[in-house]
Amino acid sequence: MGPERSAGQEEITIEAMSLVGIPYRYGGNTPDSGFDCSGLVRYVVARAAGVNLPRTTADMSSIGTPLERDDLASGDLIFFNTTGRAHSHVGIYVGQGKFVHAPNTGGTVRLESLYIPYWARRIDGVRRVAANKAPAGNTTYVNRTAPDTVASQAPVAAPLPVVPMNTAPNRPLTTATPSPLDPQTTPPDRTANLTTPPAQDDDPIARFANSSM
């Protein structure tokens, strides 16, 4: 059983959804200036949960509680390897297999599906940064201040349909030696094809995120 949901996670989700459409800007930290990926996450978490995160994605990746993907809930941070470097991109999970992020120059903050293979294959970490109890004051993490590099552009694609897992057909018992050329059934790549949303996606904030698509 994963960690309990933290105070502030629903607020993080609502705040992130409210910023969809804001222009991308490298080094941007506010709605007026625009956002890069870590600038967006830092702004949202500070406003919604009173937690001051480091400025870069790499530094954010060591903050909070690490989670298994099955424990992912709306308001958690989700990290990606988009440049061949670990934790080079970050977004905010909002439920129902979707996350909000600021992906690239010329784009905007947007709602994206984790079912798109490009993103599913590149997940390399999940963190919960909201405090378990409302803090008396802001929590601050100190780090270097250089902004992140621009994430690689993901191809625009609709979420793939659910593909049922291949199963080997029933064969009658036989004493004959099976042919060495008999095909073998291989389970599909569970990482590349996310076919079931996380178990905690039944909260009302997640349903709100789903209906906005």
mmCIF file of C-alpha atoms in Angstrom:
data_model
loop_
_atom_site.group_PDB
_atom_site.id
_atom_site.type_symbol
_atom_site.label_atom_id
_atom_site.label_comp_id
_atom_site.label_asym_id
_atom_site.label_seq_id
_atom_site.Cartn_x
_atom_site.Cartn_y
_atom_site.Cartn_z
ATOM 1 C CA MET A 1 0.000 0.000 0.000
ATOM 2 C CA GLY A 2 1.422 3.370 -1.029
ATOM 3 C CA PRO A 3 1.708 6.599 0.930
ATOM 4 C CA GLU A 4 -1.490 8.370 1.932
ATOM 5 C CA ARG A 5 -2.520 11.392 -0.098
ATOM 6 C CA SER A 6 -1.052 14.599 1.267
ATOM 7 C CA ALA A 7 -2.704 17.866 2.173
ATOM 8 C CA GLY A 8 -2.263 20.190 -0.799
ATOM 9 C CA GLN A 9 -2.348 17.584 -3.575
ATOM 10 C CA GLU A 10 -5.826 18.518 -4.782
ATOM 11 C CA GLU A 11 -4.842 22.183 -4.661
ATOM 12 C CA ILE A 12 -1.753 21.386 -6.755
ATOM 13 C CA THR A 13 -3.946 19.680 -9.344
ATOM 14 C CA ILE A 14 -6.426 22.565 -9.531
ATOM 15 C CA GLU A 15 -3.657 25.175 -9.781
ATOM 16 C CA ALA A 16 -1.873 23.223 -12.531
ATOM 17 C CA MET A 17 -5.073 22.860 -14.567
ATOM 18 C CA SER A 18 -5.716 26.604 -14.293
ATOM 19 C CA LEU A 19 -2.433 27.373 -16.084
ATOM 20 C CA VAL A 20 -3.054 25.291 -19.221
ATOM 21 C CA GLY A 21 -2.522 27.556 -22.235
ATOM 22 C CA ILE A 22 0.179 29.807 -20.712
ATOM 23 C CA PRO A 23 3.054 30.218 -23.228
ATOM 24 C CA TYR A 24 6.320 28.332 -22.804
ATOM 25 C CA ARG A 25 9.362 30.445 -22.002
ATOM 26 C CA TYR A 26 12.819 29.123 -21.187
ATOM 27 C CA GLY A 27 13.658 30.285 -17.662
ATOM 28 C CA GLY A 28 10.081 31.495 -17.089
ATOM 29 C CA ASN A 29 8.673 31.429 -13.559
ATOM 30 C CA THR A 30 5.272 33.172 -13.644
ATOM 31 C CA PRO A 31 2.077 33.267 -15.726
ATOM 32 C CA ASP A 32 3.039 36.754 -16.954
ATOM 33 C CA SER A 33 6.502 35.711 -18.132
ATOM 34 C CA GLY A 34 5.570 32.187 -19.237
ATOM 35 C CA PHE A 35 6.975 28.920 -17.890
ATOM 36 C CA ASP A 36 9.543 26.272 -18.592
ATOM 37 C CA CYS A 37 8.845 22.818 -17.137
ATOM 38 C CA SER A 38 10.484 23.264 -13.742
ATOM 39 C CA GLY A 39 9.368 26.881 -13.454
ATOM 40 C CA LEU A 40 5.762 25.741 -13.859
ATOM 41 C CA VAL A 41 6.058 22.990 -11.245
ATOM 42 C CA ARG A 42 7.858 25.241 -8.765
ATOM 43 C CA TYR A 43 5.232 27.991 -9.141
ATOM 44 C CA VAL A 44 2.276 25.612 -8.776
ATOM 45 C CA VAL A 45 3.609 23.746 -5.732
ATOM 46 C CA ALA A 46 4.592 26.968 -3.934
ATOM 47 C CA ARG A 47 1.166 28.556 -4.449
ATOM 48 C CA ALA A 48 -0.935 25.462 -3.831
ATOM 49 C CA ALA A 49 0.987 23.663 -1.080
ATOM 50 C CA GLY A 50 3.352 26.240 0.409
ATOM 51 C CA VAL A 51 6.440 24.227 -0.570
ATOM 52 C CA ASN A 52 9.350 26.041 -2.249
ATOM 53 C CA LEU A 53 11.040 23.528 -4.532
ATOM 54 C CA PRO A 54 14.496 23.805 -6.134
ATOM 55 C CA ARG A 55 14.603 25.559 -9.505
ATOM 56 C CA THR A 56 15.849 22.699 -11.686
ATOM 57 C CA THR A 57 14.215 19.410 -12.572
ATOM 58 C CA ALA A 58 17.308 17.418 -11.560
ATOM 59 C CA ASP A 59 17.245 18.939 -8.071
ATOM 60 C CA MET A 60 13.478 18.458 -7.734
ATOM 61 C CA SER A 61 13.923 14.756 -8.446
ATOM 62 C CA SER A 62 15.486 14.173 -5.016
ATOM 63 C CA ILE A 63 12.825 16.065 -3.013
ATOM 64 C CA GLY A 64 9.824 14.519 -1.283
ATOM 65 C CA THR A 65 8.746 10.888 -1.154
ATOM 66 C CA PRO A 66 9.617 8.512 -4.026
ATOM 67 C CA LEU A 67 6.674 6.439 -5.263
ATOM 68 C CA GLU A 68 6.003 3.373 -7.351
ATOM 69 C CA ARG A 69 4.000 4.081 -10.496
ATOM 70 C CA ASP A 70 1.048 2.128 -9.091
ATOM 71 C CA ASP A 71 0.848 4.673 -6.245
ATOM 72 C CA LEU A 72 0.724 7.705 -8.563
ATOM 73 C CA ALA A 73 -2.054 10.140 -7.565
ATOM 74 C CA SER A 74 -3.165 13.558 -8.765
ATOM 75 C CA GLY A 75 -0.836 16.253 -7.458
ATOM 76 C CA ASP A 76 2.303 14.081 -7.670
ATOM 77 C CA LEU A 77 5.329 15.090 -9.745
ATOM 78 C CA ILE A 78 6.286 12.841 -12.632
ATOM 79 C CA PHE A 79 9.773 12.931 -14.166
ATOM 80 C CA PHE A 80 10.968 11.979 -17.649
ATOM 81 C CA ASN A 81 14.186 11.380 -19.535
ATOM 82 C CA THR A 82 13.647 13.358 -22.745
ATOM 83 C CA THR A 83 17.235 14.258 -23.626
ATOM 84 C CA GLY A 84 19.214 11.135 -22.731
ATOM 85 C CA ARG A 85 19.790 12.618 -19.275
ATOM 86 C CA ALA A 86 17.878 11.356 -16.233
ATOM 87 C CA HIS A 87 15.202 13.654 -14.823
ATOM 88 C CA SER A 88 15.451 16.151 -17.681
ATOM 89 C CA HIS A 89 11.728 16.995 -17.750
ATOM 90 C CA VAL A 90 8.950 17.225 -15.141
ATOM 91 C CA GLY A 91 5.175 17.567 -15.062
ATOM 92 C CA ILE A 92 2.295 17.364 -12.590
ATOM 93 C CA TYR A 93 0.023 14.320 -12.656
ATOM 94 C CA VAL A 94 -3.684 15.280 -12.544
ATOM 95 C CA GLY A 95 -5.391 11.877 -12.718
ATOM 96 C CA GLN A 96 -6.907 9.577 -15.349
ATOM 97 C CA GLY A 97 -3.543 9.015 -17.025
ATOM 98 C CA LYS A 98 -2.956 12.728 -17.731
ATOM 99 C CA PHE A 99 -0.369 15.275 -16.660
ATOM 100 C CA VAL A 100 0.176 19.035 -17.049
ATOM 101 C CA HIS A 101 3.559 20.291 -18.247
ATOM 102 C CA ALA A 102 5.376 23.002 -20.214
ATOM 103 C CA PRO A 103 7.066 20.984 -22.952
ATOM 104 C CA ASN A 104 8.932 23.130 -25.458
ATOM 105 C CA THR A 105 9.718 26.481 -27.076
ATOM 106 C CA GLY A 106 6.841 27.720 -29.216
ATOM 107 C CA GLY A 107 4.307 25.686 -27.241
ATOM 108 C CA THR A 108 2.130 26.265 -24.204
ATOM 109 C CA VAL A 109 1.428 24.645 -20.866
ATOM 110 C CA ARG A 110 -0.777 21.714 -21.799
ATOM 111 C CA LEU A 111 -2.620 18.618 -20.662
ATOM 112 C CA GLU A 112 -1.003 15.456 -22.029
ATOM 113 C CA SER A 113 -1.744 11.735 -21.889
ATOM 114 C CA LEU A 114 0.683 9.251 -20.355
ATOM 115 C CA TYR A 115 -0.796 6.637 -22.706
ATOM 116 C CA ILE A 116 1.141 8.223 -25.576
ATOM 117 C CA PRO A 117 4.110 5.853 -26.032
ATOM 118 C CA TYR A 118 6.602 8.733 -26.275
ATOM 119 C CA TRP A 119 5.885 9.701 -22.659
ATOM 120 C CA ALA A 120 5.206 6.209 -21.307
ATOM 121 C CA ARG A 121 8.663 5.022 -22.369
ATOM 122 C CA ARG A 122 10.454 7.995 -20.835
ATOM 123 C CA ILE A 123 9.065 8.026 -17.270
ATOM 124 C CA ASP A 124 11.968 7.790 -14.833
ATOM 125 C CA GLY A 125 10.548 8.818 -11.474
ATOM 126 C CA VAL A 126 7.518 9.830 -9.406
ATOM 127 C CA ARG A 127 7.644 12.040 -6.299
ATOM 128 C CA ARG A 128 5.145 13.342 -3.748
ATOM 129 C CA VAL A 129 6.204 16.760 -2.444
ATOM 130 C CA ALA A 130 3.107 18.114 -0.675
ATOM 131 C CA ALA A 131 3.400 18.077 3.116
ATOM 132 C CA ASN A 132 1.409 15.443 5.023
ATOM 133 C CA LYS A 133 0.030 18.246 7.174
ATOM 134 C CA ALA A 134 -0.471 21.899 6.345
ATOM 135 C CA PRO A 135 2.853 23.597 7.173
ATOM 136 C CA ALA A 136 3.087 26.470 9.657
ATOM 137 C CA GLY A 137 5.137 28.337 7.059
ATOM 138 C CA ASN A 138 6.606 27.748 3.652
ATOM 139 C CA THR A 139 9.081 24.893 3.332
ATOM 140 C CA THR A 140 12.136 25.937 1.323
ATOM 141 C CA TYR A 141 14.666 23.818 -0.550
ATOM 142 C CA VAL A 142 17.880 25.587 -1.594
ATOM 143 C CA ASN A 143 19.636 24.752 -4.855
ATOM 144 C CA ARG A 144 21.353 26.191 -7.891
ATOM 145 C CA THR A 145 19.234 28.638 -9.898
ATOM 146 C CA ALA A 146 20.035 27.784 -13.515
ATOM 147 C CA PRO A 147 16.867 26.937 -15.491
ATOM 148 C CA ASP A 148 16.352 23.634 -17.240
ATOM 149 C CA THR A 149 17.083 22.877 -20.846
ATOM 150 C CA VAL A 150 14.169 22.636 -23.236
ATOM 151 C CA ALA A 151 12.521 19.222 -23.360
ATOM 152 C CA SER A 152 12.531 17.373 -26.664
ATOM 153 C CA GLN A 153 9.370 17.829 -28.708
ATOM 154 C CA ALA A 154 7.016 14.901 -28.359
ATOM 155 C CA PRO A 155 5.116 13.844 -31.481
ATOM 156 C CA VAL A 156 1.470 14.830 -31.510
ATOM 157 C CA ALA A 157 -0.546 11.631 -31.278
ATOM 158 C CA ALA A 158 -3.852 10.452 -29.896
ATOM 159 C CA PRO A 159 -3.772 7.965 -27.017
ATOM 160 C CA LEU A 160 -3.502 4.431 -28.290
ATOM 161 C CA PRO A 161 -6.389 1.998 -27.756
ATOM 162 C CA VAL A 162 -6.005 -0.625 -25.094
ATOM 163 C CA VAL A 163 -4.308 -3.681 -26.539
ATOM 164 C CA PRO A 164 -5.218 -6.973 -24.817
ATOM 165 C CA MET A 165 -2.308 -9.023 -23.532
ATOM 166 C CA ASN A 166 -1.391 -11.913 -25.824
ATOM 167 C CA THR A 167 -1.946 -15.308 -24.297
ATOM 168 C CA ALA A 168 -0.805 -18.662 -25.556
ATOM 169 C CA PRO A 169 -3.683 -20.836 -26.919
ATOM 170 C CA ASN A 170 -4.654 -23.991 -25.054
ATOM 171 C CA ARG A 171 -2.964 -27.049 -26.532
ATOM 172 C CA PRO A 172 -3.991 -30.689 -25.966
ATOM 173 C CA LEU A 173 -1.559 -32.856 -24.055
ATOM 174 C CA THR A 174 0.641 -34.912 -26.339
ATOM 175 C CA THR A 175 3.626 -37.176 -26.009
ATOM 176 C CA ALA A 176 5.110 -35.922 -29.238
ATOM 177 C CA THR A 177 8.219 -33.743 -29.040
ATOM 178 C CA PRO A 178 7.244 -30.135 -29.848
ATOM 179 C CA SER A 179 8.814 -28.561 -32.889
ATOM 180 C CA PRO A 180 11.688 -26.198 -32.085
ATOM 181 C CA LEU A 181 10.055 -23.732 -34.472
ATOM 182 C CA ASP A 182 6.846 -23.436 -32.428
ATOM 183 C CA PRO A 183 6.191 -19.696 -31.882
ATOM 184 C CA GLN A 184 6.456 -18.517 -28.306
ATOM 185 C CA THR A 185 4.140 -15.925 -26.916
ATOM 186 C CA THR A 186 5.843 -12.921 -25.357
ATOM 187 C CA PRO A 187 3.982 -10.609 -22.943
ATOM 188 C CA PRO A 188 3.782 -7.037 -24.220
ATOM 189 C CA ASP A 189 6.012 -4.258 -22.918
ATOM 190 C CA ARG A 190 4.066 -2.972 -19.898
ATOM 191 C CA THR A 191 6.133 0.195 -19.725
ATOM 192 C CA ALA A 192 5.614 1.224 -23.336
ATOM 193 C CA ASN A 193 1.852 0.607 -23.234
ATOM 194 C CA LEU A 194 0.094 1.854 -20.134
ATOM 195 C CA THR A 195 -3.247 0.124 -20.409
ATOM 196 C CA THR A 196 -4.742 0.678 -16.967
ATOM 197 C CA PRO A 197 -4.841 3.972 -15.068
ATOM 198 C CA PRO A 198 -3.368 4.007 -11.547
ATOM 199 C CA ALA A 199 -5.600 2.712 -8.789
ATOM 200 C CA GLN A 200 -5.973 6.128 -7.147
ATOM 201 C CA ASP A 201 -7.508 7.824 -10.204
ATOM 202 C CA ASP A 202 -11.039 7.780 -8.813
ATOM 203 C CA ASP A 203 -10.838 11.137 -7.050
ATOM 204 C CA PRO A 204 -13.079 14.034 -8.217
ATOM 205 C CA ILE A 205 -10.117 16.154 -9.286
ATOM 206 C CA ALA A 206 -9.007 13.418 -11.663
ATOM 207 C CA ARG A 207 -12.487 13.226 -13.149
ATOM 208 C CA PHE A 208 -12.437 16.999 -13.632
ATOM 209 C CA ALA A 209 -9.139 16.711 -15.491
ATOM 210 C CA ASN A 210 -10.534 13.929 -17.681
ATOM 211 C CA SER A 211 -13.641 15.887 -18.630
ATOM 212 C CA SER A 212 -11.592 18.885 -19.754
ATOM 213 C CA MET A 213 -10.011 16.973 -22.615
#
